[in-house]
Short mmCIF file of C-alpha atoms and ligand atoms in Angstrom, two decimals:
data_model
loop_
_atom_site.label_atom_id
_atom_site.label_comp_id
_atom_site.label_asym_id
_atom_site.label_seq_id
_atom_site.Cartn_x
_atom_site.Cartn_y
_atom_site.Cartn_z
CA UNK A 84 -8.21 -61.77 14.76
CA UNK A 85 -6.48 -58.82 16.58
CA UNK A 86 -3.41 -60.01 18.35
CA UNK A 87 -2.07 -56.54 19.10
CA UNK A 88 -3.61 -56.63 22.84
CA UNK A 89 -3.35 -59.29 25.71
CA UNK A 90 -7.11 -60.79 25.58
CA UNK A 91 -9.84 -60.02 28.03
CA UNK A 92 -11.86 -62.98 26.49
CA UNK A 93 -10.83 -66.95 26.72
CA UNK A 94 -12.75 -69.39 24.94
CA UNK A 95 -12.70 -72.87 26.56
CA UNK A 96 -13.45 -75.32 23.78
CA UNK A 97 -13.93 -79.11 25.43
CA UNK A 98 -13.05 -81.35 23.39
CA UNK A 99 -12.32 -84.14 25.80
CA UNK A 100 -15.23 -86.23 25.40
CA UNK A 101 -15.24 -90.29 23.78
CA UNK A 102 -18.94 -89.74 22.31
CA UNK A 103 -20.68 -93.13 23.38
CA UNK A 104 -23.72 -91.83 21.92
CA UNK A 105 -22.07 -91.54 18.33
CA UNK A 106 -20.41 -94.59 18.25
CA UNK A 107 -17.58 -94.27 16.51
CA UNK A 108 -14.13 -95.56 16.60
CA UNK A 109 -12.86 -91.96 17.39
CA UNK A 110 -13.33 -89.45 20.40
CA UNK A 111 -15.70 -87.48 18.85
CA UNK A 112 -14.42 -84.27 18.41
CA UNK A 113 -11.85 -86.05 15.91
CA UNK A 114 -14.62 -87.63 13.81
CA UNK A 115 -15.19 -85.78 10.43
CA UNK A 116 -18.12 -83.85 9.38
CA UNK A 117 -17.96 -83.16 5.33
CA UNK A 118 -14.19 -83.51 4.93
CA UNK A 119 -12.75 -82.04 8.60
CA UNK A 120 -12.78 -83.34 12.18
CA UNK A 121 -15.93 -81.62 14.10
CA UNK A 122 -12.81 -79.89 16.74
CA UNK A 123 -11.34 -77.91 13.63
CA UNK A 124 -14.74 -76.69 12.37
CA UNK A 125 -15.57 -75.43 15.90
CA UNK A 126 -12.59 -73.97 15.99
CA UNK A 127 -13.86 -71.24 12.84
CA UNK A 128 -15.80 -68.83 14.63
CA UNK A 129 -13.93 -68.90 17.54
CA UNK A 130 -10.25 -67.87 15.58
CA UNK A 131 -13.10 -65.41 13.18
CA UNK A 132 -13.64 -62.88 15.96
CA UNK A 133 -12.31 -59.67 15.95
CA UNK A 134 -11.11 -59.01 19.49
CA UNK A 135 -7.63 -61.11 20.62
CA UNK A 136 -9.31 -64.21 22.64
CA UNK A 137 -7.49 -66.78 24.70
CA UNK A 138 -8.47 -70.46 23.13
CA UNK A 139 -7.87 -72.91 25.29
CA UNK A 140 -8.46 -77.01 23.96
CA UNK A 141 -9.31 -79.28 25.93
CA UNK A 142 -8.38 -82.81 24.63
CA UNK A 143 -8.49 -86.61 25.45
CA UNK A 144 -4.83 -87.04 26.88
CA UNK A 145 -3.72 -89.35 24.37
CA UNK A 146 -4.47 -86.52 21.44
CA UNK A 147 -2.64 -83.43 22.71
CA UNK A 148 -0.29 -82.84 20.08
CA UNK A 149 -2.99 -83.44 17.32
CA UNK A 150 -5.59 -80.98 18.86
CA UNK A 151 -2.17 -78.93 19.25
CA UNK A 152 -1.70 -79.06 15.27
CA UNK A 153 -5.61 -78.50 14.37
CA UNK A 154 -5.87 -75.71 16.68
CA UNK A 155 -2.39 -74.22 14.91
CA UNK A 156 -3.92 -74.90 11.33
CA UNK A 157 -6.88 -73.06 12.14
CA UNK A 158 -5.70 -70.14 13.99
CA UNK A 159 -2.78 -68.97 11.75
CA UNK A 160 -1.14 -65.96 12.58
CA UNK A 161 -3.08 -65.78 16.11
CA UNK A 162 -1.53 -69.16 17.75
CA UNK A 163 0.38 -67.72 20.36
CA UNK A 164 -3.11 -67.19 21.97
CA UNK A 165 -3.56 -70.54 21.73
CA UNK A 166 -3.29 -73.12 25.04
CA UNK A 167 -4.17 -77.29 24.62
CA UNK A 168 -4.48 -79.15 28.19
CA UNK A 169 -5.79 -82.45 28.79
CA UNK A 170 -9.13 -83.21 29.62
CA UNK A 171 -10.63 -85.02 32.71
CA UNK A 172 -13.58 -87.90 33.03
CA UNK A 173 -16.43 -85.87 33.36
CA UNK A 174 -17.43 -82.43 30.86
CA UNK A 175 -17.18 -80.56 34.40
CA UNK A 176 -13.46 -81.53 35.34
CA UNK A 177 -12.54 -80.99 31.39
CA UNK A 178 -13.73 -77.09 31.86
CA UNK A 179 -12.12 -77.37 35.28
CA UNK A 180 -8.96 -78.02 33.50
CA UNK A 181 -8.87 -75.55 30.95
CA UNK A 182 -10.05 -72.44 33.87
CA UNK A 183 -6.62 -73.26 35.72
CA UNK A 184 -4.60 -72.30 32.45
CA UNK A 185 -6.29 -68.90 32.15
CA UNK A 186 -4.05 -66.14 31.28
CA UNK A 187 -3.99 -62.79 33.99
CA UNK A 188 -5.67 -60.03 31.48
CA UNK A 189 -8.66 -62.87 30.64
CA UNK A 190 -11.96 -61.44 32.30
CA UNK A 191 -14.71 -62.63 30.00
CA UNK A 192 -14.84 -66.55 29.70
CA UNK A 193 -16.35 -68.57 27.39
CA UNK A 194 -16.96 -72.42 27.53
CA UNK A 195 -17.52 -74.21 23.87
CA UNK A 196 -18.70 -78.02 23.22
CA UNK A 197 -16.03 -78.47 20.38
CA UNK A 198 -19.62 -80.89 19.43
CA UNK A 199 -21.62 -77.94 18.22
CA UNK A 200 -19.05 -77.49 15.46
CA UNK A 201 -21.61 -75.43 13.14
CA UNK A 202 -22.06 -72.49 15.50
CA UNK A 203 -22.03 -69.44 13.88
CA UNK A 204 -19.59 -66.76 14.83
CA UNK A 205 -22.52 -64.15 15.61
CA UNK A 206 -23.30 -66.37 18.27
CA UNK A 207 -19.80 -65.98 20.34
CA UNK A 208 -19.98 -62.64 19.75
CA UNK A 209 -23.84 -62.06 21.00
CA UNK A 210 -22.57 -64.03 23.83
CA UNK A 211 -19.64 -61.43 24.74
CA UNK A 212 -21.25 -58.23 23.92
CA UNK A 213 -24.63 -59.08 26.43
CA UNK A 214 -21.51 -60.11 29.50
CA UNK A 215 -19.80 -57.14 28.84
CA UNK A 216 -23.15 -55.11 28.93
CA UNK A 217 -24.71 -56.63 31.89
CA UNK A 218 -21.95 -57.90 34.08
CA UNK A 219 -23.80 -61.46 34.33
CA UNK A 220 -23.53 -64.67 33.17
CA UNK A 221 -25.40 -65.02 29.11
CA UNK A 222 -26.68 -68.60 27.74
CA UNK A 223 -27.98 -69.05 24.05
CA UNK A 224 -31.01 -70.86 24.00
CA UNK A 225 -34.14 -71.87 21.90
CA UNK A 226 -37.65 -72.52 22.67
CA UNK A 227 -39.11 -76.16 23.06
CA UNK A 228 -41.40 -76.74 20.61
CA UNK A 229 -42.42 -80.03 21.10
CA UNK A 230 -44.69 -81.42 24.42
CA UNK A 231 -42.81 -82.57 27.34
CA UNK A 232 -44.30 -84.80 29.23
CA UNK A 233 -42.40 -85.94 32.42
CA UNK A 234 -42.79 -89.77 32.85
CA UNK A 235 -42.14 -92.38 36.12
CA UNK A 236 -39.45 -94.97 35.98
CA UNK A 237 -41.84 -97.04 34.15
CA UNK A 238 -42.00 -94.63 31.22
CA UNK A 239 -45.66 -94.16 32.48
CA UNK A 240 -46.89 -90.17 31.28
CA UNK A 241 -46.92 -88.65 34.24
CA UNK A 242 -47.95 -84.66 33.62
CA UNK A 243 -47.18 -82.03 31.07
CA UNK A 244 -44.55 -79.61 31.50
CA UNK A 245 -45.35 -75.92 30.63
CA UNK A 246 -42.83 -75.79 27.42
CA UNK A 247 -43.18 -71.80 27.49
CA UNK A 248 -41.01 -71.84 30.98
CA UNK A 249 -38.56 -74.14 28.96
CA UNK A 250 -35.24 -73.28 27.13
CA UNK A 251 -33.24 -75.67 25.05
CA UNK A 252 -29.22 -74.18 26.04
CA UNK A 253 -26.94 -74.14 23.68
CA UNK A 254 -23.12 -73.11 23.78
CA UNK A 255 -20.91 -70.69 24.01
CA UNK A 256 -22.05 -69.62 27.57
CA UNK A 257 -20.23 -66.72 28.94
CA UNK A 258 -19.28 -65.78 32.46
CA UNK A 259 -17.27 -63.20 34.17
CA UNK A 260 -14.59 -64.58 35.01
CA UNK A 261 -14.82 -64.46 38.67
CA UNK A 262 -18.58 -65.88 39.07
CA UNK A 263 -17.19 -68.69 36.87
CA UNK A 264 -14.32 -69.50 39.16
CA UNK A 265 -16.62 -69.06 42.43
CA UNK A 266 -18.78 -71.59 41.03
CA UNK A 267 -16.69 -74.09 39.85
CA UNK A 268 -14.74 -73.98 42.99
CA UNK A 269 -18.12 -74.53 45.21
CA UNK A 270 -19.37 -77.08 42.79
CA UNK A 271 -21.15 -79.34 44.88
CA UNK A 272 -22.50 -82.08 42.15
CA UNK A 273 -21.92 -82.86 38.41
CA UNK A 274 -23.75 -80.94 35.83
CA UNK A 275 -24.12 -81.10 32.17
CA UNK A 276 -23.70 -77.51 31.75
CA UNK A 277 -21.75 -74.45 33.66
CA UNK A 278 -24.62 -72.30 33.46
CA UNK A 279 -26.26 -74.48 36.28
CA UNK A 280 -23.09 -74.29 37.96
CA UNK A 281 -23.03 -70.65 38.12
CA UNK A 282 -26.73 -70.22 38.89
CA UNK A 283 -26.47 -72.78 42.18
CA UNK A 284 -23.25 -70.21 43.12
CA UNK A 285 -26.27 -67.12 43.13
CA UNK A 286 -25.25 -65.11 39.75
CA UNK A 287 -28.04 -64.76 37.54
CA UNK A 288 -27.86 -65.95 34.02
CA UNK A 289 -29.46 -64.44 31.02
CA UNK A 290 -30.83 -66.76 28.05
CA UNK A 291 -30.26 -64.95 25.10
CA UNK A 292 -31.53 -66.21 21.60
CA UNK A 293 -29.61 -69.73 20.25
CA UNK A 294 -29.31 -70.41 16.52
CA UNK A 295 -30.59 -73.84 15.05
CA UNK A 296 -27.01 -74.26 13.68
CA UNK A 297 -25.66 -74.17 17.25
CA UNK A 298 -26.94 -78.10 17.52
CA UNK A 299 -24.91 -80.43 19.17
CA UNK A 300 -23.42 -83.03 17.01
CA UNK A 301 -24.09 -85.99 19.75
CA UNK A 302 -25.64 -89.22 17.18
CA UNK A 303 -24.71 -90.59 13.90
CA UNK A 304 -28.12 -88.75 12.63
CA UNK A 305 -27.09 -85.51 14.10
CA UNK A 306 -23.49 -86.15 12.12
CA UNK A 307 -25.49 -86.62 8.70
CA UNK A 308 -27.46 -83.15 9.42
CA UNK A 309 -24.20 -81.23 9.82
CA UNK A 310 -22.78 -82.91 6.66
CA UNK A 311 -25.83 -81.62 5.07
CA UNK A 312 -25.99 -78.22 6.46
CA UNK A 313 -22.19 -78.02 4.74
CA UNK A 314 -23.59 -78.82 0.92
CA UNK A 315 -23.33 -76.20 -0.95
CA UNK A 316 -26.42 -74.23 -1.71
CA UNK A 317 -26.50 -74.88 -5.52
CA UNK A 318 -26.23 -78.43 -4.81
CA UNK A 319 -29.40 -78.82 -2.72
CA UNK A 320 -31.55 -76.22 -5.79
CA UNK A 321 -31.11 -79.31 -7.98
CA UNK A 322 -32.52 -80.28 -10.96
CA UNK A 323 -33.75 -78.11 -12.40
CA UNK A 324 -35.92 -77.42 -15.24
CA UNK A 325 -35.30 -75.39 -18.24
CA UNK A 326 -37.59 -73.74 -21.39
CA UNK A 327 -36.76 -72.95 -24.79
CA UNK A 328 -38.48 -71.42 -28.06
CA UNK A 329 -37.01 -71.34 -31.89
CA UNK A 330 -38.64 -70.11 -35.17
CA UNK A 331 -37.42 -69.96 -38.65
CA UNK A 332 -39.05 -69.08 -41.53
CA UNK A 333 -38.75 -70.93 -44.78
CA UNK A 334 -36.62 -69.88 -47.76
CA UNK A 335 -38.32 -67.97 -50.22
CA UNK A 336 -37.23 -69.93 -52.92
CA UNK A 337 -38.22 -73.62 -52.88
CA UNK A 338 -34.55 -75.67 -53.35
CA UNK A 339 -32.86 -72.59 -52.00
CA UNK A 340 -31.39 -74.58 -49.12
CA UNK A 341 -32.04 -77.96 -48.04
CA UNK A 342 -34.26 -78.51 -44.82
CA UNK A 343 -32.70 -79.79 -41.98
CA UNK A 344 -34.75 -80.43 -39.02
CA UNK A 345 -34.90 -81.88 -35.37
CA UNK A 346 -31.34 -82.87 -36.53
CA UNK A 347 -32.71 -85.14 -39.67
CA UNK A 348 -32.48 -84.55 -43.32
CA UNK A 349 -36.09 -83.83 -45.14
CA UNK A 350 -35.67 -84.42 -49.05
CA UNK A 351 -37.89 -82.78 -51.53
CA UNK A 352 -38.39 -80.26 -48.29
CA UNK A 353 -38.19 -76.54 -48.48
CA UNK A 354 -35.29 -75.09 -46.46
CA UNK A 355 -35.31 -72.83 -43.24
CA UNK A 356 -33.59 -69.71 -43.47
CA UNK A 357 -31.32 -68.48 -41.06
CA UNK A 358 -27.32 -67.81 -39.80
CA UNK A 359 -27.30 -71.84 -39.03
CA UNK A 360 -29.00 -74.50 -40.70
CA UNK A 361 -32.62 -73.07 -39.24
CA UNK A 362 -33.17 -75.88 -37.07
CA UNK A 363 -35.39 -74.87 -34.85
CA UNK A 364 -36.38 -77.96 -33.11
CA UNK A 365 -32.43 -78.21 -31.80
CA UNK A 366 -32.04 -74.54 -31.24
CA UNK A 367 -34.60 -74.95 -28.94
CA UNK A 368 -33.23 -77.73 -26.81
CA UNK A 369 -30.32 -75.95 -26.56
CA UNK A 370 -31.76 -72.73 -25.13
CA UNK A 371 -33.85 -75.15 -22.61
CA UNK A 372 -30.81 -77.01 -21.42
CA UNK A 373 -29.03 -73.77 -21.23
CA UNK A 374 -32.17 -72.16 -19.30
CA UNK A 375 -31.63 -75.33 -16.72
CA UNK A 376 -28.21 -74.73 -16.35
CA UNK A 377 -28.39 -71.03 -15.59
CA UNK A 378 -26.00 -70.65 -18.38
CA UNK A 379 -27.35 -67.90 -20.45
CA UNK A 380 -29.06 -68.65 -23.90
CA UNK A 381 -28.11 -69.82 -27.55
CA UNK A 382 -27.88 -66.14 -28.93
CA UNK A 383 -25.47 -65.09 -26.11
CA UNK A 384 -23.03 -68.46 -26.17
CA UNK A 385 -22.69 -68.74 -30.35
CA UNK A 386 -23.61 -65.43 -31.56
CA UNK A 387 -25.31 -65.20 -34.51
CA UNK A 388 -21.97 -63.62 -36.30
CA UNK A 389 -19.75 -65.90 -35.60
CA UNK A 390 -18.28 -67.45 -38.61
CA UNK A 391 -17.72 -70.77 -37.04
CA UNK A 392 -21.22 -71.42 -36.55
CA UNK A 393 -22.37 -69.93 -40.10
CA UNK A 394 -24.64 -72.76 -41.66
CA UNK A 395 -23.80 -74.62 -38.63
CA UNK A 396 -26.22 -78.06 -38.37
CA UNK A 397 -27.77 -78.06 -34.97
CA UNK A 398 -25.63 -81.11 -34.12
CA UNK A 399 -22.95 -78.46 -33.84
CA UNK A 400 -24.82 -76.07 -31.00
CA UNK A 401 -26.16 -79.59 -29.11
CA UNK A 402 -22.49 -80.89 -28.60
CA UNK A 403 -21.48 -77.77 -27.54
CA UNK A 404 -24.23 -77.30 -25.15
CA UNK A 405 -23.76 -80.81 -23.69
CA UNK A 406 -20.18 -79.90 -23.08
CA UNK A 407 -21.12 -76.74 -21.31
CA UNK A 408 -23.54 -78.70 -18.97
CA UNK A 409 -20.63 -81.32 -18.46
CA UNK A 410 -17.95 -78.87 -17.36
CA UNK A 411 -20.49 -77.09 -15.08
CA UNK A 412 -21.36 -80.76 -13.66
CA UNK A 413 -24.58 -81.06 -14.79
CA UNK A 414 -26.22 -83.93 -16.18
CA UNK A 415 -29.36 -84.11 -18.82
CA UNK A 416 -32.47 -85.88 -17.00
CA UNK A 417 -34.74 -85.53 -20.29
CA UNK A 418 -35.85 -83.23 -23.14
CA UNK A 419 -39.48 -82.88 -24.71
CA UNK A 420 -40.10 -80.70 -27.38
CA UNK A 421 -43.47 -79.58 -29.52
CA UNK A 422 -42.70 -79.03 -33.24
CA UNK A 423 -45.28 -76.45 -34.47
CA UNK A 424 -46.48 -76.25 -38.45
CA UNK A 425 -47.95 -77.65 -41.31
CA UNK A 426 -44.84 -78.74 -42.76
CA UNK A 427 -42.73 -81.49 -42.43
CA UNK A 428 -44.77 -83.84 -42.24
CA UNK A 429 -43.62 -84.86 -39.14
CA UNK A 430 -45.80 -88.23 -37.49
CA UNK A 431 -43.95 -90.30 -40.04
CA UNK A 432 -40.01 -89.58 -39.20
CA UNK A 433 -40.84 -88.96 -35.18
CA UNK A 434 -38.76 -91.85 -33.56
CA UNK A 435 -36.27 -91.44 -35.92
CA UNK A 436 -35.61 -88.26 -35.02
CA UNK A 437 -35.75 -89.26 -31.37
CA UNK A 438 -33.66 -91.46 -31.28
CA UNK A 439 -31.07 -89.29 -33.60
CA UNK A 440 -31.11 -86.01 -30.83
CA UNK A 441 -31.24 -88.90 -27.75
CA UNK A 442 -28.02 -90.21 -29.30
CA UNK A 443 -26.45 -86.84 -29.30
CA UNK A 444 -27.38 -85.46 -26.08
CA UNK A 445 -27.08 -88.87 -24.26
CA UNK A 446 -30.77 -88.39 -22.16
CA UNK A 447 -34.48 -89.54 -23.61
CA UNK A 448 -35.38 -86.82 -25.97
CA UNK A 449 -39.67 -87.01 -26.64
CA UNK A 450 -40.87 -84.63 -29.58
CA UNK A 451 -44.40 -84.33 -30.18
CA UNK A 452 -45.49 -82.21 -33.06
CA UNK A 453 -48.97 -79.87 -34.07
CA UNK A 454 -50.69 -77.27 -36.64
CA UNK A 455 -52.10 -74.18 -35.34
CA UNK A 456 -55.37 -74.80 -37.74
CA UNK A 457 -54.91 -72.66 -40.40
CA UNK A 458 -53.85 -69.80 -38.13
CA UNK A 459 -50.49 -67.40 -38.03
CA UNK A 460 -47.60 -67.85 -39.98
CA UNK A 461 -46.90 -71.56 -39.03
CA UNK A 462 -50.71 -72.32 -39.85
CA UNK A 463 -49.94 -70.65 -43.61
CA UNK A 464 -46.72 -72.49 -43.80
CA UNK A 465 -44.33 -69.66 -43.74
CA UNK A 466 -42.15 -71.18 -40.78
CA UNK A 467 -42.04 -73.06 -37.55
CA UNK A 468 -42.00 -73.03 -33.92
CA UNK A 469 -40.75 -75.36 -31.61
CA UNK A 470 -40.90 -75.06 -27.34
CA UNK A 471 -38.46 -77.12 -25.54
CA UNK A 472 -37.94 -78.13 -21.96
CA UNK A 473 -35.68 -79.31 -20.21
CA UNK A 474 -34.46 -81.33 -17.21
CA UNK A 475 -30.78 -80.88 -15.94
CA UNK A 476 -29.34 -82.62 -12.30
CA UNK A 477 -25.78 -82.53 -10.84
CA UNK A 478 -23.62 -84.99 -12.34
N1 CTP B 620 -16.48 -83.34 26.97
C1 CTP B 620 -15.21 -83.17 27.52
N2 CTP B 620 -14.77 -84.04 28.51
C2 CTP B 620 -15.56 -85.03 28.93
C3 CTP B 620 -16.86 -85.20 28.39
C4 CTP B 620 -17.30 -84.32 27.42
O1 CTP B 620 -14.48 -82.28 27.12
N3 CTP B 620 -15.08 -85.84 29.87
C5 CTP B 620 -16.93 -82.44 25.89
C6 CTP B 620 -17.21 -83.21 24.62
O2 CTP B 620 -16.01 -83.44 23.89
C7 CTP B 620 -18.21 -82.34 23.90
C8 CTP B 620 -18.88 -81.57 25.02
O3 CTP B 620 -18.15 -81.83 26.20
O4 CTP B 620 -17.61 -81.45 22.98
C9 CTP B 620 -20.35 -81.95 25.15
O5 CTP B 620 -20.44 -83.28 25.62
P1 CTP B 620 -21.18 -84.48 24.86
O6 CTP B 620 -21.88 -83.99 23.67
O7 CTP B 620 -21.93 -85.26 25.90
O8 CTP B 620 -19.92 -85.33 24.32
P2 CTP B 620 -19.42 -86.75 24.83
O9 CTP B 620 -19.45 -86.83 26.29
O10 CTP B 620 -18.11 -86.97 24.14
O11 CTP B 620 -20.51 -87.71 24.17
P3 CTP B 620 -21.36 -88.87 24.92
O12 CTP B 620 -22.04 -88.22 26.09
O13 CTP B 620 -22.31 -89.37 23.85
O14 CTP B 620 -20.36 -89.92 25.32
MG1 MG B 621 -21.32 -86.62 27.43
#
């Protein structure tokens, strides 16, 4: 925020209130929504903007020096704009109370529920920019989209209301500062908003368009949306599924190298060739679980010239992959895999080597295994293929 000029724009945030409706031990702009109280998150876009603003708390009177202290946190370097007074027993007197501690240059006001703590900066700022351009009063608001029926004291239906006359208002609603004043001072009755107040006093208010994020935080369901509006966004993607294909082809020579595959020793076996130990069954998982963790592939991570992994056994790359997921926080759901080619035979050794990559990668690891029918190079038994997926969720 700019603090070089005396502000022309005060933001009233009320804070006062006990929130019946939420039920909780604490007034509820002191409650906490994902880690801080619901006053010091409304308090974000209000300290964001770019113009010097007045922001003037207004607090239950027995919390005055900790709304002082949130309000100080928050606004950093621009607290000498900052004002906390106490509130009164209705929302009305609490914006009462924080228009009497106005400063001179303030021409623009704002009033805030400190309960709409997710309200997005743009917001206060569409609010200010359509005062300053038209000189009246400017309300965010959304349509109604469900039916409104307006019932009897019985809760009998009683007719339809037109919902395309209708408005849901949200805060912050702006005001020049003298049609605010007027209209609080010739408030006749209580109302749940100052808009109303100001209309009643004959100044025309604009709606202008409301953001869903602008809700008010007013019952313990409305609390649990906010907390998850505030995940983060790669939290709320999750799990997710990854693929993976290997092939090697088999040494030349018979005996050349040993075959080691889906992390088991095959005797009598012809080897794979390749920079590792050619299994392709584990190469594959890795590159799936790597796939579901957005963390590149097997090539990238080992590279097929490093020394360290030269005749590595695929227990090697499936550690190291498992780590990788661990320290990004990601957890294995499950692995399947399809071993393609004539040889192994594979039916024989399957749960064996189940059980042998399930113990390694801690998650249920299901390989099934087929011949192509004579065709291609894994139907003439010059190498194999195996696909891989993948499950991965946040740890
Ligand atoms: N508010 C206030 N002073 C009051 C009553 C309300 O400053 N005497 C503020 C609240 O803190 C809130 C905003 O006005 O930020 C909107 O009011 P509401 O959501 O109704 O909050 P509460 O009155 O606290 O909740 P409830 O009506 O459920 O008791
Ligand atoms: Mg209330």
């Amino acid at each position: 925020m700019n603090s070089s000029a005396a502000p022309r724009v005060a933001v009233i945030v009320v804070a006062a209130g006990s929130g019946s409706r939420l039920g909780h031990i604490l007034p509820k702009a002191f409650v906490e929504v994902a880690g801080r109280t619901i006053l010091s998150r409304s308090l974000d876009p209000v300290f964001a903007l770019a113009d010097a603003v007045q922001v003037v708390i207004v607090a239950p009177a027995d919390r005055l020096a900790e709304a002082e202290q949130l309000g100080s946190d928050v606004a950093g370097s621009a607290s000498a704009y900052l004002t906390v007074v106490q509130g009164g027993a209705t929302r009305q007197e609490s914006v009462a109370r924080g228009l009497a501690v106005l400063r001179a240059s303030v021409q623009t006001v704002l009033v805030h529920d400190a309960a709409r703590a997710l309200t997005p900066t743009a917001q206060f700022d569409a609010v200010i920019d359509a005062v300053a351009a038209s000189g009246r009063g400017a309300v965010p608001g959304l349509p109604v989209s469900d039916t409104i029926k307006r019932t009897d004291m019985l809760g009998i239906a009683l007719e339809t209301v037109d919902r395309s006359e209708l408005s849901a208002v949200q805060t912050p609603q702006g005001f020049p500062r003298d049609q605010l004043e007027r209209a609080y001072a010739e408030a006749g009755h209580d109302a749940t908003d100052d808009a109303a107040l100001v209309t009643e006093a004959g100044f025309p208010v604009a709606i202008i368009p409301g953001d869903p994020l602008a809700f008010k935080i007013t019952t313990a369901w409305d609390l649990r949306r906010a907390e998850q509006e505030l995940q983060p966004a790669t939290a709320l993607a999750l799990p997710r599924t990854g693929v993976g294909v290997d092939s090697h082809a088999f040494a030349l020579q018979p005996d050349e190298q040993p075959l080691w595959l889906a992390g088991l020793f095959w005797p009598g076996e012809n080897g794979l060739s390749g920079h590792s130990d050619g299994d392709a069954v584990s190469h594959a998982i890795c590159d799936a679980l790597l796939s579901a963790a957005g963390l590149g592939d097997i090539g990238s991570t080992f590279g097929t010239d490093d020394p360290r992994f030269s005749g590595a056994r695929g227990e090697v790359f499936l550690t190291e992959t498992l780590r990788m997921l661990g320290a990004a926080g990601l957890r294995i759901g499950n692995v399947a895999v399809q071993l393609i080619g004539n040889r192994p035979r594979f039916a024989a050794r399957r749960q064996e080597a189940e059980s042998v990559l399930a113990g390694i990668l801690g998650a249920p690891v299901s390989i099934s295994a087929t011949t192509t029918d004579g065709l291609g190079f894994t139907g003439r038994a010059e190498g194999v293929v195996a696909i891989a997926t993948a499950l991965v969720y946040p740890a």
